[in-house]
Coordinates of C-alpha atoms and ligand atoms in Angstrom, one line a residue:
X36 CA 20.9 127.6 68.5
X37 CA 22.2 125.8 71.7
X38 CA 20.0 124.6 73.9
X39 CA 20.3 127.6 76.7
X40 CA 19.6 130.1 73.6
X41 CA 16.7 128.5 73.0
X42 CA 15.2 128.1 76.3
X43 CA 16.2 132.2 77.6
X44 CA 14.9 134.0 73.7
X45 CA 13.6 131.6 71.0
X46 CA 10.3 132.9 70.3
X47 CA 10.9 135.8 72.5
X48 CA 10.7 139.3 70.8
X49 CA 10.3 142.4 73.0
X50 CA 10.0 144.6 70.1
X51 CA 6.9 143.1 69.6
X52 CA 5.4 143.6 73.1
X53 CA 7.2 147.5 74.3
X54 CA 10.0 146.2 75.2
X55 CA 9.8 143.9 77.6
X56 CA 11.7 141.5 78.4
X57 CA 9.1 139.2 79.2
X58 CA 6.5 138.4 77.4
X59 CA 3.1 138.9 78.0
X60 CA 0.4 136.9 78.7
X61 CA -2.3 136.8 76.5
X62 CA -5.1 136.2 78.5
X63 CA -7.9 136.5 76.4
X64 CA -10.4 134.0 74.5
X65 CA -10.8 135.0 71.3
X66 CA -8.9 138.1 68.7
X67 CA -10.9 139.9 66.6
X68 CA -10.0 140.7 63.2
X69 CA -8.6 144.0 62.1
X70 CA -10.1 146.3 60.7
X71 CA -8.4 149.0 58.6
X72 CA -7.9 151.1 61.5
X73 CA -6.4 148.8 63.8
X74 CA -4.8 146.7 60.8
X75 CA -1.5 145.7 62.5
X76 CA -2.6 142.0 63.1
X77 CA 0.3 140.1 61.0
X78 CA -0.7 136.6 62.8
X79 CA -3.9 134.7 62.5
X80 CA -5.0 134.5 66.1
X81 CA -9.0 133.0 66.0
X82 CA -9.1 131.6 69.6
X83 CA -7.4 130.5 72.6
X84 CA -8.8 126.6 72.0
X85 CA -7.3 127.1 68.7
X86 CA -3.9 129.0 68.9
X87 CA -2.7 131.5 71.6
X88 CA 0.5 134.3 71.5
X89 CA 1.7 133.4 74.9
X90 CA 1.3 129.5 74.4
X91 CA 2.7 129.7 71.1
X92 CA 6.2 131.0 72.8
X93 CA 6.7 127.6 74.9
X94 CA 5.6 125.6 71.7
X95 CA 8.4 126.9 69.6
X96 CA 10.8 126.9 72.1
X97 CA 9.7 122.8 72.8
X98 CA 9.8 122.0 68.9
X99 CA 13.7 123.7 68.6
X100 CA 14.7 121.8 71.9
X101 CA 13.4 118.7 70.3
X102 CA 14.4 119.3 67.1
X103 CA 11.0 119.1 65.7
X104 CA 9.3 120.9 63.3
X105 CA 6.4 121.6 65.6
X106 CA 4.8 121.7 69.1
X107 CA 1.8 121.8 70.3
X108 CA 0.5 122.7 74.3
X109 CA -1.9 120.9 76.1
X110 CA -3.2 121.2 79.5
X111 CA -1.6 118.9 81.2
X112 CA 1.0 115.5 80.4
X113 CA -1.9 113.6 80.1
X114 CA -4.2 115.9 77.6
X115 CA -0.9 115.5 75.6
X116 CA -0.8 111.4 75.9
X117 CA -3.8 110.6 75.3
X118 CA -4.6 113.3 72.1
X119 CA -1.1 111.4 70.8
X120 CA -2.2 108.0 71.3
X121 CA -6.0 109.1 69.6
X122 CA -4.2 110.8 66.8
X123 CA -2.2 107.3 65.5
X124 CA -5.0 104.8 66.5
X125 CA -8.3 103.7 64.9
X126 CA -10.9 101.4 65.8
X127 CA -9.9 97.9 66.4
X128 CA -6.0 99.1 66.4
X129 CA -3.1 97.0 68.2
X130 CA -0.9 98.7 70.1
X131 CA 2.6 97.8 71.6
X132 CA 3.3 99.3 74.9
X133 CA 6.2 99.1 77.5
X134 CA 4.8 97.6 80.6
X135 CA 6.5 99.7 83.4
X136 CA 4.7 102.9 81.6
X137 CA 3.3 105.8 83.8
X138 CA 0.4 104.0 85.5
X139 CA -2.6 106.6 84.0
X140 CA -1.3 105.6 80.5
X141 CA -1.4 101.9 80.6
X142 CA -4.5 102.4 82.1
X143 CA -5.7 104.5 79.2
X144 CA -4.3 101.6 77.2
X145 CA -5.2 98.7 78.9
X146 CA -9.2 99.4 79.7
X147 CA -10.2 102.6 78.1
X148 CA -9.6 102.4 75.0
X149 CA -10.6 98.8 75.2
X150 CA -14.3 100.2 75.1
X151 CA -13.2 101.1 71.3
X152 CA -12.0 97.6 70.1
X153 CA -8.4 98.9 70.5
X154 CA -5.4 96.1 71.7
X155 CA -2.7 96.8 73.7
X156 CA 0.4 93.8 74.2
X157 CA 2.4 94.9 77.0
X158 CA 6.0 94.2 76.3
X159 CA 9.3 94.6 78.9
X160 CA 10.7 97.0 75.8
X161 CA 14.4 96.0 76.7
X162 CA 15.0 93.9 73.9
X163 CA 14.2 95.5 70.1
X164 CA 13.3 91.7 69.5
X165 CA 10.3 91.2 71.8
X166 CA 8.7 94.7 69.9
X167 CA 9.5 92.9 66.3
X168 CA 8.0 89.6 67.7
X169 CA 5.1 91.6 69.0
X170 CA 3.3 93.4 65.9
X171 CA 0.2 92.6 64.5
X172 CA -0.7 93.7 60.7
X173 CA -3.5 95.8 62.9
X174 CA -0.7 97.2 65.4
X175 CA -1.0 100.9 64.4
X176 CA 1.5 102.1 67.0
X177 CA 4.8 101.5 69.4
X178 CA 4.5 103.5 72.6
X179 CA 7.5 103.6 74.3
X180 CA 8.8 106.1 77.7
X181 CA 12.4 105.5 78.3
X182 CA 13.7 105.5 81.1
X183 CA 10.2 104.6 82.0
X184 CA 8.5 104.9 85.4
X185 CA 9.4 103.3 88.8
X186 CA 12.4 101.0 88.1
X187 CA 13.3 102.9 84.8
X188 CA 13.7 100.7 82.0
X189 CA 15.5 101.4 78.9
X190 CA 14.1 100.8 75.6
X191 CA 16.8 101.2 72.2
X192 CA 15.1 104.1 70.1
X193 CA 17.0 104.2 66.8
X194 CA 16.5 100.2 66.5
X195 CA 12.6 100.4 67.7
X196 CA 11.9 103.2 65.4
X197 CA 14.0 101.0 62.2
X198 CA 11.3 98.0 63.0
X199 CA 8.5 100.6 63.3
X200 CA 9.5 102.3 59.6
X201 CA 9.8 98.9 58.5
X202 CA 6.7 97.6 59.0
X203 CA 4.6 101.2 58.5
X204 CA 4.1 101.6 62.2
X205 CA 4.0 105.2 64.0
X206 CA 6.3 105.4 67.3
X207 CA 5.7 107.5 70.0
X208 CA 7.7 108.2 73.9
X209 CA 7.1 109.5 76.4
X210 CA 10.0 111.8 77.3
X211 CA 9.4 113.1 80.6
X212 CA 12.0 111.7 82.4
X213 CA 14.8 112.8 80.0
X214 CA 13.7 116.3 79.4
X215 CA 14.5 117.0 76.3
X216 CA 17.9 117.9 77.3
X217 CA 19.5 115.0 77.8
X218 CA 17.5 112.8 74.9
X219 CA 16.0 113.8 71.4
X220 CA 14.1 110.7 70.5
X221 CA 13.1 112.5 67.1
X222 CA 16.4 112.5 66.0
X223 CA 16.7 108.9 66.4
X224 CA 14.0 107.8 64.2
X225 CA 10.8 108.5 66.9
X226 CA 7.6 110.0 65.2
X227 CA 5.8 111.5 68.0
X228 CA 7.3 112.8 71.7
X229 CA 5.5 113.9 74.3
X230 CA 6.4 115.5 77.6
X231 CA 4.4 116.3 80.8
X232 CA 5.4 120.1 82.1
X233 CA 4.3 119.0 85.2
X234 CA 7.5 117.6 86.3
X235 CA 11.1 119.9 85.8
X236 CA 10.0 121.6 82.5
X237 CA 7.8 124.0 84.6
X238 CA 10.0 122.5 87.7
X239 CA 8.3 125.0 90.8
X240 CA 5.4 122.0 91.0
X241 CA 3.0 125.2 90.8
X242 CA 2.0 124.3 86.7
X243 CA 0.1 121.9 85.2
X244 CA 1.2 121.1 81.4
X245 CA 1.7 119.0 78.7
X246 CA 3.6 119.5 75.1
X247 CA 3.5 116.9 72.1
X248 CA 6.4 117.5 69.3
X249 CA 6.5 116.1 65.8
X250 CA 6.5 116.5 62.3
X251 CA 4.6 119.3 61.1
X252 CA 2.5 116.4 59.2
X253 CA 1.6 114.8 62.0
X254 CA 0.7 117.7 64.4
X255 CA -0.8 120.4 62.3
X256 CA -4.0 118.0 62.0
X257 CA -4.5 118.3 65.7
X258 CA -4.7 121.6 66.1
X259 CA -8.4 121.7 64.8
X260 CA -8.9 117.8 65.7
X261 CA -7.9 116.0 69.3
X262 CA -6.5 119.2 70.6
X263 CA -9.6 121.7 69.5
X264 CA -12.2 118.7 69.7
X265 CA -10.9 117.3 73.0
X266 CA -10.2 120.7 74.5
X267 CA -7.8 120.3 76.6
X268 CA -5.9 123.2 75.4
X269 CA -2.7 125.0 77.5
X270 CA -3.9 127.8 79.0
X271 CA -1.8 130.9 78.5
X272 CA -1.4 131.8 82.7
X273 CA -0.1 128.0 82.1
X274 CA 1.9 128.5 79.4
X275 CA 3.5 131.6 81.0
X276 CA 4.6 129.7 84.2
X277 CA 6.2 127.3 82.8
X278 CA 8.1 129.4 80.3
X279 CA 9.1 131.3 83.2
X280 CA 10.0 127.4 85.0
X281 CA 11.7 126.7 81.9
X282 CA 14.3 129.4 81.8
X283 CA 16.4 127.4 85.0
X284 CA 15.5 124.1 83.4
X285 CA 19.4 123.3 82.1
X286 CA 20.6 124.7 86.2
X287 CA 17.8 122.4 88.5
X288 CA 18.6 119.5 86.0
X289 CA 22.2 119.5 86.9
X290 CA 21.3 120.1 90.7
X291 CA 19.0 117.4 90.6
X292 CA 21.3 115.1 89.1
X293 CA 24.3 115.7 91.2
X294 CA 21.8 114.9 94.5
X295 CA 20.7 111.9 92.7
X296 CA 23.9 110.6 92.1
X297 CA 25.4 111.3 95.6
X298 CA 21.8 109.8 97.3
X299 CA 22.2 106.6 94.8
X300 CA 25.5 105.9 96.1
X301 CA 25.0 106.4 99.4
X302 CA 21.7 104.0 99.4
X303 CA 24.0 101.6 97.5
X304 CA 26.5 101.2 99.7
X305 CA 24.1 100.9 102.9
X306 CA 23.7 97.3 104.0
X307 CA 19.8 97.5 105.1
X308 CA 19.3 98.6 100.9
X309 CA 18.7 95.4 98.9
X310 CA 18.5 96.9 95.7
X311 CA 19.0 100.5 94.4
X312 CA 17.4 101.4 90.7
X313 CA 19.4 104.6 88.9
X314 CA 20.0 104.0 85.3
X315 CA 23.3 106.2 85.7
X316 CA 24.6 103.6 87.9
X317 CA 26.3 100.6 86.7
X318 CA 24.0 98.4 88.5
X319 CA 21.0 99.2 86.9
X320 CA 20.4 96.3 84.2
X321 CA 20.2 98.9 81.2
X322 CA 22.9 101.0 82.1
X323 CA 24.5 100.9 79.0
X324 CA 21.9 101.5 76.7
X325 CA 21.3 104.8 79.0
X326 CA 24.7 105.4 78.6
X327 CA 24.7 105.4 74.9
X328 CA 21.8 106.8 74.6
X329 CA 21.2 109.5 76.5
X330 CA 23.6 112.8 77.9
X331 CA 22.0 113.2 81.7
X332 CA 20.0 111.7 84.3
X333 CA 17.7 113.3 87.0
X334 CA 16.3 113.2 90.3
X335 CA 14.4 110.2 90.4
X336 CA 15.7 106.4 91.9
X337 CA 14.0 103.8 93.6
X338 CA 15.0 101.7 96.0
X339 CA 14.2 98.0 97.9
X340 CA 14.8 98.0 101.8
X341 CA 15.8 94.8 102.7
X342 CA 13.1 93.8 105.2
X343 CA 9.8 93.1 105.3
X344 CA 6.5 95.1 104.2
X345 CA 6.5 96.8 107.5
X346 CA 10.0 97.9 107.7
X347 CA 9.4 99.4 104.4
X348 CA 6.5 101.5 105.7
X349 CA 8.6 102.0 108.8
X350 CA 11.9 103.8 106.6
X351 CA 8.9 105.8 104.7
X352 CA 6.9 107.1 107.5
X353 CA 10.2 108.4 109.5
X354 CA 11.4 110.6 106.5
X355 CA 10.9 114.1 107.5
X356 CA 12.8 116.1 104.5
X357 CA 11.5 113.7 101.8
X358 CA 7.7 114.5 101.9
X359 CA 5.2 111.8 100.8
X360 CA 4.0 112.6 97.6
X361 CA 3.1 111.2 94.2
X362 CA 4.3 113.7 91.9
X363 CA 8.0 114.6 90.8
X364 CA 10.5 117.1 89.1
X365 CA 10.1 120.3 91.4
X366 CA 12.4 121.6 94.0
X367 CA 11.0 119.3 96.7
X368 CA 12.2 116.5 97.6
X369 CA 9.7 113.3 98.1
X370 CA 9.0 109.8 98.6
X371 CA 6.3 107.5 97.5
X372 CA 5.6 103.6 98.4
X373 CA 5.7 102.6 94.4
X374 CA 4.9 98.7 95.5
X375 CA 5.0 98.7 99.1
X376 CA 1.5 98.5 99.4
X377 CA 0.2 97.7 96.4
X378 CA 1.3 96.1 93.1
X379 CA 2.3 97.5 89.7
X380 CA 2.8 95.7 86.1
X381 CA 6.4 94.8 85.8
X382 CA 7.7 97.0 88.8
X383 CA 9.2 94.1 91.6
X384 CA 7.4 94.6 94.8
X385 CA 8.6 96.6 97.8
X386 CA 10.2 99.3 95.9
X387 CA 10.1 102.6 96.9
X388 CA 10.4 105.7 95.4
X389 CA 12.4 109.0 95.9
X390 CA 12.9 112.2 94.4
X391 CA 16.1 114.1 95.4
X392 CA 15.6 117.7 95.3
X393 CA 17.7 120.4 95.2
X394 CA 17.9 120.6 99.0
X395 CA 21.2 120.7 100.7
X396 CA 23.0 117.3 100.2
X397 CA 24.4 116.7 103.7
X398 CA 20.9 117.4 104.8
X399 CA 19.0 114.9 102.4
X400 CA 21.7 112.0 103.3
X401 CA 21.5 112.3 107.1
X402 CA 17.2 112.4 106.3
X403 CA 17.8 108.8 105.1
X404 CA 20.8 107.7 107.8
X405 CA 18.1 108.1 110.1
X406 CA 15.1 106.5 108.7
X407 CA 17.0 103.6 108.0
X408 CA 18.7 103.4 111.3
X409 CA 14.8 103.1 112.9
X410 CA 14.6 100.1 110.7
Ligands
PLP1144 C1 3.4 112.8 85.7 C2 3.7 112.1 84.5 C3 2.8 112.2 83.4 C4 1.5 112.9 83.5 O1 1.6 114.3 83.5 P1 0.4 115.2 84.0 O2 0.9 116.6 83.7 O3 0.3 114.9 85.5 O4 -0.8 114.8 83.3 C5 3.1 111.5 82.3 N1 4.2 110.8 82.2 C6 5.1 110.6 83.2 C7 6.3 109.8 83.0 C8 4.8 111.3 84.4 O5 5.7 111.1 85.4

């Protein structure tokens, strides 16, 4: 099935439900058994920590989009990342970890799971080389997220996940940025992929989610373990929202990435922009790995203003259309100070970041004419 098959009726069958055209949602805790009256139950529901109808639509509909042979929903990107990480680690385990990673994972790397013996080597991830020179015989996994966050770095999947085979280590990315669209990290060799559907999978920023896909070895153990011990299940109102996000994903995507693009050039041809970061720009120093790699690009690219630390706060603080917020992959515009203020493993400072919307074009452009002409 193509991708846009998938995402409008995968998993979708209104005979099962009167007829209509959406699906339900299920909301309810727990399904009793039937009885010989009622005895129509083909599916083992138990309960809604364990398995639910509604939630079990976006799983299958993840899994096919990844080419997986199963997904499972969690309540948010995180619930996903961390249940991943838990399920291919043990006590005392190394891990290998791209340094530029969203910032609530490598600090789930770096100090909590430090309480548990566990090791994590931070590594740039550019250069297949630097992961080989990096394992341990206790490294137990390779996390990867490519592009990964802030200034986008590329990592080379099918090589990383040949070293990783090699030497009897699991893999696992984060593919948020990519959506699984425009980059099927299993099909390259990756064991474990996990996606937030925070960001443009539920796309309306009005859903919290979070979807891990994998083999069916690797997965089907968590449903009564991390997932059904941890908790921190996908609820089915959830699950329903960002099916209902989901159904526009392939449209916004392109959107997004046409902004992008004409925002990306814009800021690169301005002379108060030092340095613009866009891995679909042949500037950005793993554009061609991108390029090989993967089929789109989104809404997210960083910048550096050339000036100083208050100049930079100056161009953010006179955006009006971008709005100043942390999050990503909705309709809105926004812009956050990524190392303005503050400092971030392997991200230069004064970079800032932006995420083009799906406003009008002209109108985004002349946002940032202005705030730059004020600096
Ligand atoms: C936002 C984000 C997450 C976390 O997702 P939540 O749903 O907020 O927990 C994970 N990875 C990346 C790359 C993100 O941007």
């Amino acid at each position: 099935m193509k991708q846009e098959d998938i995402i409008l009726h995968l998993g979708e069958s209104p005979d099962r439900y009167l007829g209509s055209v959406v699906p339900p949602i299920f909301q309810t805790t727990l399904f009793v058994k039937p009885t010989e009256t009622n005895g129509i139950q083909e599916e083992e529901y138990v309960y809604s920590r364990i398995n639910n109808p509604t939630t079990e639509i976006l799983e299958k509909k993840m899994a096919a989009l990844e080419q997986g042979e199963r997904a499972l929903g969690f309540a948010s990107g995180m619930a996903a990342i961390s249940a991943g990480i838990m399920t291919c680690i043990k006590k005392d385990s190394h891990v290998i970890c791209v340094d530029t990673v969203y910032g609530p994972t490598h600090n789930f790397l770096a100090n909590y799971l430090a309480k548990f013996g566990v090791e994590t080597t931070f590594v740039v991830g550019n250069d297949p080389k630097e992961i080989a020179d990096a394992l341990r015989p206790e490294t137990s996994l390779i996390y990867l997220e490519s592009p990964s966050s802030h200034i986008f770095r590329v990592q080379d999947l099918t090589a990383i996940a040949e070293i990783a085979r090699k030497a009897g280590v699991k893999t696992m990315i984060d593919n948020t940025y990519a959506t699984p669209l425009f980059q099927n990290p299993l099909v390259l060799g990756i064991d474990l992929v996990a996606h937030t559907a925070s960001k443009y999978i539920g796309g309306h920023s009005d859903a919290m989610g979070g979807v891990l896909i994998g083999s069916e070895a690797l997965l089907e153990p968590m449903v009564e373990e991390e997932r059904a011990l941890f908790g921190a299940v996908m609820d089915p109102h959830q699950a329903w929202l960002i099916l209902r996000g989901l159904r526009t994903l392939p449209y916004r995507i392109k959107g997004h990435q046409d902004n992008a693009m004409a925002v990306a050039q814009y800021l690169e041809a301005h002379p108060k922009v030092k340095q613009v970061f866009y891995p679909a720009l042949p500037s950005h120093p793993d554009y061609e790995l991108a390029a090989k790699q993967m089929t789109g690009f989104n809404g997210l690219l960083s910048l550096i203003i050339d000036g100083t630390k208050e100049q930079q706060n100056q161009f953010i603080q006179q955006l009006r259309v971008f709005q100043h917020g942390v999050s990503w992959g909705g309709f809105e515009s926004l812009v956050a100070d990524a190392t303005v203020n503050k400092d971030l493993p392997g991200v230069p400072s004064g970079v800032i970041r932006l995420h083009v919307g799906l406003e009008n074009q002209e109108t985004l452009i002349a946002d940032l004419e202005q705030a730059l002409m004020q600096v």
